[in-house]
Amino acid sequence: MSGNQTVEAFRAELRGWLEDNCPQEMRDGGMSEDAICWGGTQWTFSSSAQKDWLERAAAKGYTVPTWPVEYGGAGLNREEEKVFHEEMARINARSPLQSFGIWMLGPALLHFGTHEQKLHYLPPIARGEIRWCQGYSEPGAGSDLASVQTKGADQGDHWLVNGQKIWTSYADKADWIFALIRTDTDAPKHKGISFLLIDMNDAGVETRPIKMISGISPFCETFFSDVKVPKHQIVGEENRGWDVAKYLLTHEREMISGGGAGLSGGGRELGAILAESAGEDGLTDATLRADAMRCEIDALAIGLTLERYKDQSEAGQGAGDASAMLKYMGTELNKQRHELLMNAGGSDALEWDGPLGNRAGDWLRTKANSIEGGTSEVMLSIVSRRVLGLPG
Amino acid sequence: MAKLVMTEDETMLADSARGFLDSEAPVKALRDLRDAGKTHDAALWNKMADMGWAGVLVPESAGGSDMGSAAANVLAHEMGKTLVVSPFLSTAVIAATALRQVSDARTEAALAKIATGDVTYALAVDEGTKFDPNAVQMTAKSDGNGFRLSGKKQFVVDGGLADRLLVLARTDNGLSLFDIPADRAGVTRDASNMIDDRDAARITFEDVEATGDDLLGTVDQAMDVLRPALQAGQAALAAEMSGLTAGAFGMTVGYLKERKQFGMEIGRFQALQHRAAHLWCEIEVTASAILHAGRMLDHDPENAALAVSLAKARATATAQLAVQEGVQMHGGIGMTDAFDMGFYMKRARVGAEWLGDYSYHAEQVAALRGF
């Protein structure tokens, strides 16, 4: 069979499988915080359909379709992955599982982990059994992330970890945390950090949710007091954790930028949403309409840029520091988009859980987009230094 | 859909074009032309034709290389970098695309002459200050077997140098496109003294005779022929503007690295670093839109409207940002005629207006996206 026939055969098979296995209730394109399962030992399924969908997808490797089969994935190549997303979108299927394990730890382990680590940690992520959170930022290490102070003292067969992390997303709901820990206090700041995996149930780990301006608490403070971390729970080499972190930040930036650019593809068109909230006459406010057109043009072009970089990397042409650019452009666009949605909503958008649902909460949430995962200003500094070669 | 990656052939085409243009048409060529009071360099255009550029969109049957819009865009981009003056867009892209929509002995012969560089064209659409083909008022009244054309056109790019004109006029039940020699009786051309130092004209048509043979395509159905030609032209103009942007940006970043103030390179100042980095981000995003437009025109021309308007809108906005930042970051020197940045700014302004400005293309996008 030619490559094209192979892909089309896969499409036919997948379409049949989805028809048989994706519950009707999971075909509403739900994207809200709890519409898609996050997994983990604390997860409460919102319906039996959500549970069935996760289990059936996980059994086929479809929660992490591109991961190798032996680690819980379906081993799809890029063409098949594209077909997978197309077919999922065709029936408006919810993603069966989302998590930081899938987006971040998984890619890091696949790149830096040993075979044993991959076998041990990846399948429970793919099955939604273990939920991970990320321990990077500290009260004194925000944009200057490499200045982390949480210490891991070498005790022979383990490190004794003490310190505090902040902005750990969903730490209170996570089973494990991957964290940047200073294991050499004498080395230059980038060279004394290790990437450690820590069980949140260990004695000495404590979390405290932080209430945000959007009214919810997706972030926590996480405290470590004399937590023992066995030596085998390290990804990559000792004191080389910054390499892993940098690799992961790239993934995180691409993920966050996708939030803004997503509207060019599967997302609803901005104009349609605005017109709906503007009333039956459509978008009649000339200023709002002009802003929306500019926003739509930028969104479409950023969406094409994501596509171009994927095509380039597939063709073996490196995209360089493109992730910083995509993160910056995508998040700034998403903020603009939500400002427009608030304008269009007028006073209806000013009530918590009002006529427009959680529009205000969503708007406030986007303000973090250009802060988390590296601020817009850090992204611009990366471009300035690495792409433009400006002295710094 | 073809990938959004430059092919090997496209990269080679860009490299060879760059080599040729760096020696034959650096920015200094534009300056010299301007200082000599000229708006066109026929010798340069003949050399481009010898390289096959004039026939880039001419079918092989008529002696062209038929390389497609993406390739034409590659050439336009390289020309934009050094502000190359030529009738490439109006003749090799717009006229060639219009002519090839009609298959007959006359268009075949005209296309053959375009490919060899033996004929140049200009497109006469605008009548007011803004591009709006559907608002054309110029009349072409039926007269026996032919027509009588009366009206005024402005901003006819290359209208002074062109041998022939493609003229959009209103017939009994719609718009029609005429292909007539520029020296036909009743045609008066007044050169416009353009800020970008290039050829353009205001043209008056007084009872100009046109036969049925002068009609390109079907009467009252101009858009069948004109729409693809406009789209190819808009995409290539976007590509030229992205080249212009690259040229201005390269100068600006170079200046940030060498100009010293307060005892250090000004590129060390974060205020300037972030503005330059932001501009680079915009340039990258615009590049995707232009590549996409070329791919759509070559592989799915019926559905290329959104891609083309997106490319022209983005290219316009990015070029204007690049030249404004270019002048500002160069400081006073950027304001002088002796320095090249001003040439970039003035060409960006003309490119922004030609074939539809940002607002025009934003409205196209809005219509296609259901606003």
Coordinates of C-alpha atoms in Angstrom, one line a residue, chain B residues 56-341:
Chain B
V56 CA 7.2 33.0 -14.4
L57 CA 3.4 32.7 -14.7
V58 CA 3.3 32.2 -18.5
P59 CA 2.3 28.7 -19.7
E60 CA 5.1 26.6 -21.2
S61 CA 3.1 26.5 -24.5
A62 CA 3.6 30.3 -24.8
G63 CA 7.3 30.1 -23.9
G64 CA 7.0 30.7 -20.2
S65 CA 8.3 28.7 -17.3
D66 CA 4.9 28.4 -15.5
M67 CA 6.4 28.1 -12.1
G68 CA 3.4 29.3 -10.2
S69 CA 2.5 31.9 -7.7
A70 CA 4.7 30.7 -4.9
A71 CA 7.7 31.1 -7.2
A72 CA 6.5 34.5 -8.3
N73 CA 6.3 35.4 -4.6
V74 CA 9.8 34.3 -4.0
L75 CA 11.0 36.6 -6.8
A76 CA 8.9 39.5 -5.5
H77 CA 10.2 39.0 -2.0
E78 CA 13.8 39.2 -3.2
M79 CA 13.1 42.3 -5.3
G80 CA 11.5 43.9 -2.3
K81 CA 14.6 43.5 -0.2
T82 CA 16.5 46.0 -2.4
L83 CA 13.5 48.0 -3.6
V84 CA 14.0 46.8 -7.2
V85 CA 12.2 48.9 -9.8
S86 CA 10.5 46.8 -12.5
P87 CA 7.1 46.1 -14.1
F88 CA 7.3 42.6 -12.7
L89 CA 4.0 42.8 -10.7
S90 CA 1.9 44.6 -13.3
T91 CA 3.1 42.6 -16.3
A92 CA 4.5 39.3 -15.3
V93 CA 2.1 38.6 -12.4
I94 CA -1.2 40.6 -13.0
A95 CA -1.4 40.8 -16.8
A96 CA 0.0 37.3 -17.3
T97 CA -2.6 35.8 -14.9
A98 CA -5.4 37.8 -16.5
L99 CA -4.4 36.7 -20.0
R100 CA -4.1 33.1 -19.2
Q101 CA -7.7 32.9 -18.0
V102 CA -8.7 33.2 -21.7
S103 CA -7.4 30.6 -24.2
D104 CA -7.2 31.8 -27.7
A105 CA -4.6 32.7 -30.3
R106 CA -4.5 36.4 -29.3
T107 CA -3.9 35.8 -25.6
E108 CA -1.3 33.1 -26.4
A109 CA 0.6 35.6 -28.5
A110 CA 0.3 38.3 -25.8
L111 CA 1.6 35.8 -23.2
A112 CA 4.5 34.9 -25.4
K113 CA 5.5 38.6 -25.7
I114 CA 5.3 39.0 -21.9
A115 CA 7.6 36.0 -21.5
T116 CA 10.3 37.5 -23.8
G117 CA 10.0 41.0 -22.2
D118 CA 8.7 42.4 -25.4
V119 CA 5.5 43.9 -24.0
T120 CA 4.6 45.6 -20.7
Y121 CA 1.2 46.1 -19.1
A122 CA -0.5 48.2 -16.5
L123 CA -3.8 47.6 -14.7
A124 CA -6.2 50.5 -14.7
V125 CA -8.8 50.0 -12.0
D126 CA -8.8 52.8 -9.4
E127 CA -10.9 55.9 -9.9
G128 CA -11.0 57.3 -6.4
T129 CA -8.4 57.4 -3.7
K130 CA -9.1 53.8 -2.6
F131 CA -9.0 50.5 -4.4
D132 CA -12.6 49.4 -5.0
P133 CA -13.2 47.5 -8.3
N134 CA -16.9 47.1 -7.8
A135 CA -17.3 50.9 -7.5
V136 CA -15.9 51.5 -11.0
Q137 CA -17.9 54.2 -12.9
M138 CA -15.9 54.5 -16.1
T139 CA -18.2 53.6 -19.0
A140 CA -17.8 51.4 -22.0
K141 CA -20.9 52.1 -24.1
S142 CA -21.9 49.6 -26.8
D143 CA -21.3 51.0 -30.2
G144 CA -22.1 48.7 -33.1
N145 CA -19.9 45.7 -32.7
G146 CA -17.6 47.5 -30.3
F147 CA -17.5 49.9 -27.3
R148 CA -16.6 53.5 -26.5
L149 CA -14.6 54.0 -23.3
S150 CA -14.9 57.2 -21.3
G151 CA -13.7 58.1 -17.9
K152 CA -10.7 58.7 -15.6
K153 CA -8.3 56.3 -13.8
Q154 CA -5.7 57.2 -11.2
F155 CA -2.8 55.4 -9.5
V156 CA -2.3 53.2 -12.6
V157 CA 1.0 51.6 -11.5
D158 CA 3.4 51.4 -14.5
G159 CA 0.8 53.3 -16.5
G160 CA 3.4 55.6 -17.9
L161 CA 5.8 53.0 -19.2
A162 CA 3.3 50.3 -20.2
D163 CA 2.8 49.3 -23.9
R164 CA -0.7 48.1 -23.1
L165 CA -3.5 48.8 -20.5
L166 CA -5.9 46.4 -18.9
V167 CA -8.9 48.7 -18.2
L168 CA -11.9 48.0 -16.0
A169 CA -15.1 49.7 -17.2
R170 CA -18.8 49.5 -16.7
T171 CA -20.8 47.9 -19.6
D172 CA -24.6 47.5 -19.9
N173 CA -25.0 44.8 -17.3
G174 CA -21.8 44.7 -15.3
L175 CA -18.1 45.3 -15.4
S176 CA -15.8 44.3 -18.4
L177 CA -12.1 44.2 -18.8
F178 CA -10.4 45.7 -21.9
D179 CA -6.9 45.0 -23.2
I180 CA -5.9 48.0 -25.4
P181 CA -2.7 49.6 -26.5
A182 CA -1.7 52.6 -24.3
D183 CA -1.3 54.9 -27.3
R184 CA -4.7 54.4 -28.7
A185 CA -6.5 57.6 -29.8
G186 CA -8.3 59.3 -26.9
V187 CA -6.0 57.9 -24.2
T188 CA -4.1 60.7 -22.3
R189 CA -1.5 59.7 -19.7
D190 CA -0.3 62.1 -17.1
A191 CA 2.7 60.9 -15.1
S192 CA 2.2 60.9 -11.3
N193 CA 5.2 62.1 -9.4
M194 CA 5.2 59.3 -6.9
I195 CA 6.8 59.3 -3.4
D196 CA 8.4 55.9 -4.2
D197 CA 10.0 57.3 -7.3
R198 CA 8.3 54.6 -9.5
D199 CA 6.1 54.8 -12.5
A200 CA 2.4 55.5 -12.1
A201 CA -0.1 57.7 -14.1
R202 CA -3.4 59.3 -14.1
I203 CA -5.1 58.3 -17.4
T204 CA -8.0 59.9 -19.1
F205 CA -10.1 58.0 -21.7
E206 CA -12.1 60.2 -24.1
D207 CA -14.4 58.3 -26.3
V208 CA -11.7 55.6 -26.9
E209 CA -12.7 53.0 -29.4
A210 CA -12.6 49.3 -28.4
T211 CA -13.6 46.4 -30.5
G212 CA -15.0 43.1 -29.4
D213 CA -11.4 41.7 -29.8
D214 CA -10.2 44.1 -27.2
L215 CA -12.4 42.6 -24.6
L216 CA -10.6 40.2 -22.3
G217 CA -13.0 37.4 -21.3
T218 CA -16.8 37.8 -21.5
V219 CA -18.7 41.1 -21.6
D220 CA -20.1 42.0 -18.1
Q221 CA -18.1 39.3 -16.5
A222 CA -14.8 41.0 -15.8
M223 CA -14.3 39.4 -12.5
D224 CA -13.9 35.9 -14.0
V225 CA -10.6 37.2 -15.5
L226 CA -9.7 39.9 -13.1
R227 CA -10.2 38.2 -9.8
P228 CA -7.4 35.6 -10.2
A229 CA -5.2 38.3 -11.6
L230 CA -5.8 40.6 -8.6
Q231 CA -5.3 37.7 -6.2
A232 CA -2.0 36.8 -7.8
G233 CA -1.0 40.5 -7.8
Q234 CA -2.0 41.0 -4.1
A235 CA -0.1 37.9 -3.0
A236 CA 3.0 39.0 -4.9
L237 CA 2.7 42.5 -3.6
A238 CA 2.5 41.1 -0.1
A239 CA 5.6 39.1 -0.8
E240 CA 7.4 42.2 -2.1
M241 CA 6.4 44.1 1.0
S242 CA 7.7 41.3 3.2
G243 CA 11.0 41.5 1.3
L244 CA 11.0 45.3 1.9
T245 CA 10.3 44.6 5.6
A246 CA 13.3 42.2 5.7
G247 CA 15.5 44.8 4.1
A248 CA 14.5 47.5 6.5
F249 CA 14.7 45.2 9.5
G250 CA 18.1 44.0 8.6
M251 CA 19.4 47.5 8.4
T252 CA 17.8 48.3 11.8
V253 CA 19.2 45.4 13.7
G254 CA 22.6 46.0 12.2
Y255 CA 22.4 49.6 13.4
L256 CA 21.4 48.6 16.9
K257 CA 24.6 46.5 17.1
E258 CA 27.0 49.2 15.9
R259 CA 25.6 52.6 17.0
K260 CA 27.0 53.7 20.4
Q261 CA 25.4 56.2 22.8
F262 CA 26.1 56.6 26.5
G263 CA 29.2 54.5 26.0
M264 CA 27.6 51.4 24.7
E265 CA 25.8 49.8 21.7
I266 CA 22.2 51.0 21.7
G267 CA 21.2 47.4 21.1
R268 CA 22.0 46.8 24.8
F269 CA 19.0 48.9 25.8
Q270 CA 16.0 46.7 26.7
A271 CA 13.5 49.3 25.4
L272 CA 15.0 48.9 21.9
Q273 CA 15.6 45.1 22.3
H274 CA 12.0 44.4 23.0
R275 CA 10.7 46.5 20.2
A276 CA 13.1 44.9 17.7
A277 CA 12.1 41.4 19.1
H278 CA 8.4 42.2 18.8
L279 CA 9.0 43.3 15.2
W280 CA 10.8 40.0 14.4
C281 CA 7.8 38.1 15.8
E282 CA 5.4 40.0 13.6
I283 CA 7.7 39.3 10.6
E284 CA 7.7 35.6 11.3
V285 CA 3.9 35.5 11.6
T286 CA 3.5 37.4 8.3
A287 CA 5.9 35.1 6.5
S288 CA 3.5 32.2 7.2
A289 CA 0.5 34.0 5.8
I290 CA 2.5 34.8 2.6
L291 CA 3.8 31.3 2.1
H292 CA 0.2 30.0 2.7
A293 CA -1.2 32.4 0.1
G294 CA 1.3 31.1 -2.6
R295 CA 0.3 27.5 -1.8
M296 CA -3.4 28.2 -2.0
L297 CA -3.1 30.1 -5.3
D298 CA -1.1 27.2 -6.8
H299 CA -3.1 24.3 -5.4
D300 CA -6.6 25.6 -4.6
P301 CA -7.1 28.9 -6.4
E302 CA -10.9 28.8 -6.2
N303 CA -10.6 29.1 -2.4
A304 CA -7.6 31.4 -2.1
A305 CA -9.5 34.6 -1.3
L306 CA -9.1 34.4 2.5
A307 CA -5.4 33.4 2.2
V308 CA -4.6 36.3 -0.1
S309 CA -6.4 39.0 1.9
L310 CA -4.8 37.7 5.1
A311 CA -1.3 37.9 3.4
K312 CA -1.9 41.4 2.1
A313 CA -3.3 42.7 5.4
R314 CA -0.5 41.2 7.5
A315 CA 2.2 42.3 5.0
T316 CA 0.9 45.8 5.0
A317 CA 0.7 46.1 8.8
T318 CA 4.1 44.5 9.3
A319 CA 5.9 46.6 6.6
Q320 CA 4.5 49.8 8.1
L321 CA 5.7 48.8 11.6
A322 CA 9.1 47.9 10.2
V323 CA 9.7 51.2 8.4
Q324 CA 8.4 53.3 11.3
E325 CA 10.6 51.4 13.8
G326 CA 13.4 51.6 11.3
V327 CA 13.4 55.4 11.1
Q328 CA 12.8 55.8 14.8
M329 CA 15.7 53.5 15.8
H330 CA 18.1 55.1 13.4
G331 CA 17.3 58.5 14.8
G332 CA 18.1 61.6 12.8
I333 CA 20.1 59.8 10.2
G334 CA 17.0 57.8 9.3
M335 CA 15.3 61.0 8.3
T336 CA 17.9 62.0 5.8
D337 CA 17.7 61.4 2.1
A338 CA 21.3 60.3 2.0
F339 CA 20.3 57.2 4.0
D340 CA 18.3 54.4 2.4
M341 CA 15.6 53.9 5.1

